[in-house]
PDB file of C-alpha atoms in Angstrom:
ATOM      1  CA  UNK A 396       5.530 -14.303  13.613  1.00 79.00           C
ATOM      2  CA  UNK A 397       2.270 -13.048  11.878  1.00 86.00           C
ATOM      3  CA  UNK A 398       3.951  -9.728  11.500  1.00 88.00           C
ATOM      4  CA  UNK A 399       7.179 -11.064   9.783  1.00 91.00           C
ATOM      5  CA  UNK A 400       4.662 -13.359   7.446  1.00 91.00           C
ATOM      6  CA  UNK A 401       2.549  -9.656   6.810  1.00 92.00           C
ATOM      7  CA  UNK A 402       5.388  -8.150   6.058  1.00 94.00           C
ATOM      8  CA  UNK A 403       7.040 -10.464   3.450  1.00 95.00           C
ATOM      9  CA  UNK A 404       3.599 -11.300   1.882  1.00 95.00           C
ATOM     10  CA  UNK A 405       3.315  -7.621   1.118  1.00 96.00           C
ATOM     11  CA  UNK A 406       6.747  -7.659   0.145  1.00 97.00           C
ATOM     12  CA  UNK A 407       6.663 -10.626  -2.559  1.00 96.00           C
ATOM     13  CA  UNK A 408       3.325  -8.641  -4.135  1.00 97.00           C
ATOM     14  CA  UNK A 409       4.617  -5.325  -3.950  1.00 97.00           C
ATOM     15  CA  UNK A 410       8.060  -6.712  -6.290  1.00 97.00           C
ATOM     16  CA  UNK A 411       5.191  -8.655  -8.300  1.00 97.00           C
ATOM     17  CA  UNK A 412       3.190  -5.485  -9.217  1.00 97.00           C
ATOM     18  CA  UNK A 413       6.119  -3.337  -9.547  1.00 96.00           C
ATOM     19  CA  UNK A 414       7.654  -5.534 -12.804  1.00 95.00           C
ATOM     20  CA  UNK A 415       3.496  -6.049 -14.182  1.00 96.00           C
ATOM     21  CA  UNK A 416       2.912  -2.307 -13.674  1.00 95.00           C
ATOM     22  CA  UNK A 417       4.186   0.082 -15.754  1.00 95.00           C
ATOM     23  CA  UNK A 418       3.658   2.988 -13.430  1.00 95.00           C
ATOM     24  CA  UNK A 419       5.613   1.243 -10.762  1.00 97.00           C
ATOM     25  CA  UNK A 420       9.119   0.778 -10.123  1.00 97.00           C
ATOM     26  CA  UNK A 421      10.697  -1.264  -7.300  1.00 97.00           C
ATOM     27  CA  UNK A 422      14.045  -1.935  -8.143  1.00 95.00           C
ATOM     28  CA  UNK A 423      15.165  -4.577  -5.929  1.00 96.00           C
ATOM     29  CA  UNK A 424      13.619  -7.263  -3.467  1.00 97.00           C
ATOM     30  CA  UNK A 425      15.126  -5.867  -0.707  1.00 97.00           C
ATOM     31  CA  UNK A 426      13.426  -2.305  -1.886  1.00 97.00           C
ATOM     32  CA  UNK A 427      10.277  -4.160  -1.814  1.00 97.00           C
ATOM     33  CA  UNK A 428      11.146  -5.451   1.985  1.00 97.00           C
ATOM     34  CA  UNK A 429      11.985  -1.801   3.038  1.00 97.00           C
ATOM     35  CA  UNK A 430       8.555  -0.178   1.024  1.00 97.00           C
ATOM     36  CA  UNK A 431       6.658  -3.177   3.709  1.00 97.00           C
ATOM     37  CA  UNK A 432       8.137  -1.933   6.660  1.00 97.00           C
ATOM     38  CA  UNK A 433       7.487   1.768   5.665  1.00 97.00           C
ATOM     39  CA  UNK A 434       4.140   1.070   4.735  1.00 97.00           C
ATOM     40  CA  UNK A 435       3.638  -0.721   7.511  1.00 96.00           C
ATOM     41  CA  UNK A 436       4.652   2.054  10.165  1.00 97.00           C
ATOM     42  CA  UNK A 437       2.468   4.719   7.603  1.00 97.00           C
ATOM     43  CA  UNK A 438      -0.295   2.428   8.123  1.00 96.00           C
ATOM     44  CA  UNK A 439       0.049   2.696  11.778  1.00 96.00           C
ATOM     45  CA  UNK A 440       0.764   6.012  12.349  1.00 97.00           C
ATOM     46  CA  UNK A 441      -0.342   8.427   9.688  1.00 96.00           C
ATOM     47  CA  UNK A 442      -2.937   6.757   7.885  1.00 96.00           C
ATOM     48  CA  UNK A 443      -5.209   7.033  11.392  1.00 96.00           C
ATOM     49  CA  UNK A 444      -5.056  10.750  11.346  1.00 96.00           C
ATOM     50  CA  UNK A 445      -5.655  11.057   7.787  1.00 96.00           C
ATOM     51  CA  UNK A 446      -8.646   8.966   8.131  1.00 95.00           C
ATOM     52  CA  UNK A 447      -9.623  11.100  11.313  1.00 96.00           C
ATOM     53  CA  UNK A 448      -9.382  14.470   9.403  1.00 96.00           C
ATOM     54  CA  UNK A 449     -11.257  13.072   6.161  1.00 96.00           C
ATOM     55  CA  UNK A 450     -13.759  11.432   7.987  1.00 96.00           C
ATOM     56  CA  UNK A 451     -16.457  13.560   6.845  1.00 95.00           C
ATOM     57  CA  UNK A 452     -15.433  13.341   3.178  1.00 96.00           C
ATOM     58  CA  UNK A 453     -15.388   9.563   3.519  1.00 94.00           C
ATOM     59  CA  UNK A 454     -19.220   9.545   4.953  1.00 95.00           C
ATOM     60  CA  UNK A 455     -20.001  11.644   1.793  1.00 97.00           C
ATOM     61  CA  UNK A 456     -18.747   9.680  -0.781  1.00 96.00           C
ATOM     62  CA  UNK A 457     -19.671   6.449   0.837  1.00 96.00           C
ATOM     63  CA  UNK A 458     -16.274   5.347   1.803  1.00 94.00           C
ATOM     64  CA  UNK A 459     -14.874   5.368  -1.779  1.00 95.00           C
ATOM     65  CA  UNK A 460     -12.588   8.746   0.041  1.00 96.00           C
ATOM     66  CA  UNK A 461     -10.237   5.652   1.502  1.00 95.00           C
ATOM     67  CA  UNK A 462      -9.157   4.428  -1.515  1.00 96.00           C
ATOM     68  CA  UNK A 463      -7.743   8.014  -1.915  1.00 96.00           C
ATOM     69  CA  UNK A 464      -6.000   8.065   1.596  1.00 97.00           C
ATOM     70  CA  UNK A 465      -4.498   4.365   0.673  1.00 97.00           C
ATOM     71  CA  UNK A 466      -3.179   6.136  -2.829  1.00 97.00           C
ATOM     72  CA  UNK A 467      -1.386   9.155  -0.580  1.00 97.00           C
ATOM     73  CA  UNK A 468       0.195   6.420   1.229  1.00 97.00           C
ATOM     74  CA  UNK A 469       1.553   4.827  -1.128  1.00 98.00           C
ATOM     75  CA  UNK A 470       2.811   8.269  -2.599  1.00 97.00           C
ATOM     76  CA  UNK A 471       4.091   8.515   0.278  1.00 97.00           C
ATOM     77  CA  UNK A 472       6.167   5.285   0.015  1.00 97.00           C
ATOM     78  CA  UNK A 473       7.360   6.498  -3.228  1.00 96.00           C
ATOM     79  CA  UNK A 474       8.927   9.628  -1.926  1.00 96.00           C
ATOM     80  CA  UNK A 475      10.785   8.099   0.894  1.00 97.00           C
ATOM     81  CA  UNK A 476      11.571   4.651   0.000  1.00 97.00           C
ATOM     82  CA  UNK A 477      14.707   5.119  -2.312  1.00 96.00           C
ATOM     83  CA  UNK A 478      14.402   2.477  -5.402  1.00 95.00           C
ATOM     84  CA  UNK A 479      10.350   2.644  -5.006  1.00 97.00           C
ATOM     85  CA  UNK A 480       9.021   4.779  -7.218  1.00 97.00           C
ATOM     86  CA  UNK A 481       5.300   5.237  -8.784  1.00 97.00           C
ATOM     87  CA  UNK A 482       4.859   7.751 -11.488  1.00 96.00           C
ATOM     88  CA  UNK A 483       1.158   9.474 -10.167  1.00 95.00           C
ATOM     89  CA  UNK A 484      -1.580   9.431  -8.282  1.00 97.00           C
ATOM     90  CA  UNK A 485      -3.628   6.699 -10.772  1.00 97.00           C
ATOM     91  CA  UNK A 486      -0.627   4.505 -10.501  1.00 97.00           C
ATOM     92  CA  UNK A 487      -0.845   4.987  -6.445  1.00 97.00           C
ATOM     93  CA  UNK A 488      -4.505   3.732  -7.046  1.00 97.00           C
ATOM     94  CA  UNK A 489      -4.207   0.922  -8.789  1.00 97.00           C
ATOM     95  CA  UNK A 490      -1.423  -0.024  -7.230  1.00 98.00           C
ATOM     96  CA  UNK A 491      -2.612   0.173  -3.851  1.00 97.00           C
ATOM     97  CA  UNK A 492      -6.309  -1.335  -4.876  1.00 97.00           C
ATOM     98  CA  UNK A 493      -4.638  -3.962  -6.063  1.00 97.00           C
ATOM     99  CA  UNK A 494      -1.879  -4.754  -3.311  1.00 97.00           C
ATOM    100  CA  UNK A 495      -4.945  -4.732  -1.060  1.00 95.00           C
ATOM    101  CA  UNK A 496      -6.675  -7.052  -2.805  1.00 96.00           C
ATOM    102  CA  UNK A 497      -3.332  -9.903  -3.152  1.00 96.00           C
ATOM    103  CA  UNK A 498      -2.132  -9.694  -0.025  1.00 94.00           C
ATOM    104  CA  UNK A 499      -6.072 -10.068   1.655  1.00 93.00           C
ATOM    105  CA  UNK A 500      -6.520 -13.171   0.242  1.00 94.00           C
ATOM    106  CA  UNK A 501      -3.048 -14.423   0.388  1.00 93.00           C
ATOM    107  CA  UNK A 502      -2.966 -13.243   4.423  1.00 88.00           C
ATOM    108  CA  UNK A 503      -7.068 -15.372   4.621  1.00 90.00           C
ATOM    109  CA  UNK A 504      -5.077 -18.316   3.342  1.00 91.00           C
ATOM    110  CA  UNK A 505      -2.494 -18.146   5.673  1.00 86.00           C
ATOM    111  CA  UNK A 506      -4.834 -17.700   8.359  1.00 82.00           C
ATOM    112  CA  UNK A 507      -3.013 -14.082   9.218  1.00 75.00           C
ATOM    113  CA  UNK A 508      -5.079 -12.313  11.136  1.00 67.00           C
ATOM    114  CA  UNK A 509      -7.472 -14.908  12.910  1.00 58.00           C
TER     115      UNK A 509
END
């Protein structure tokens, strides 16, 4: 049940941020429920190795190297979620900085994740 709750939590902000950001374009609410799945199965399966491989980079710059792995992801959204696009790599920052932040607090007042 927590997953389903995740899932459209990230949804709702994603379609949120994507009409208040000019960089990013979700077209649809449905888009928005397919970009959370993707995401979601980035998240668990590519983001890991990424992290693995720029581990060193990350140590280096204090951990600021993550934000730059969440912005690939979401780039990575972008190119194969049809109807979710972001137009560059700052827009894949922001966006994913702030989707981060939202759906944190919205998931700590849920109680998602306890």
């Amino acid at each position: 049940m927590n997953l389903i709750i995740n899932l459209l939590v990230t949804a709702v902000v994603a379609f949120f941020l994507g009409k208040n950001l000019n960089g990013v374009h979700i077209t649809t609410f449905t888009t928005a429920i397919i970009f959370a799945i993707v995401l979601g199965i980035l998240n668990a399966f590519i983001k890991p190795v990424l992290s693995f491989f720029s581990f060193p980079l990350t140590v280096l710059t204090f951990g600021l190297f993550a934000l730059v792995i969440n912005a690939v992801i979401i780039l990575l959204c972008g190119w194969l979620v049809s109807g979710f696009k972001v137009d560059g790599f700052w827009w894949a920052m922001l966006f994913s900085i702030i989707l981060s932040i939202i759906t944190s607090f919205f998931n700590s007042i849920l109680g998602i994740g306890d």
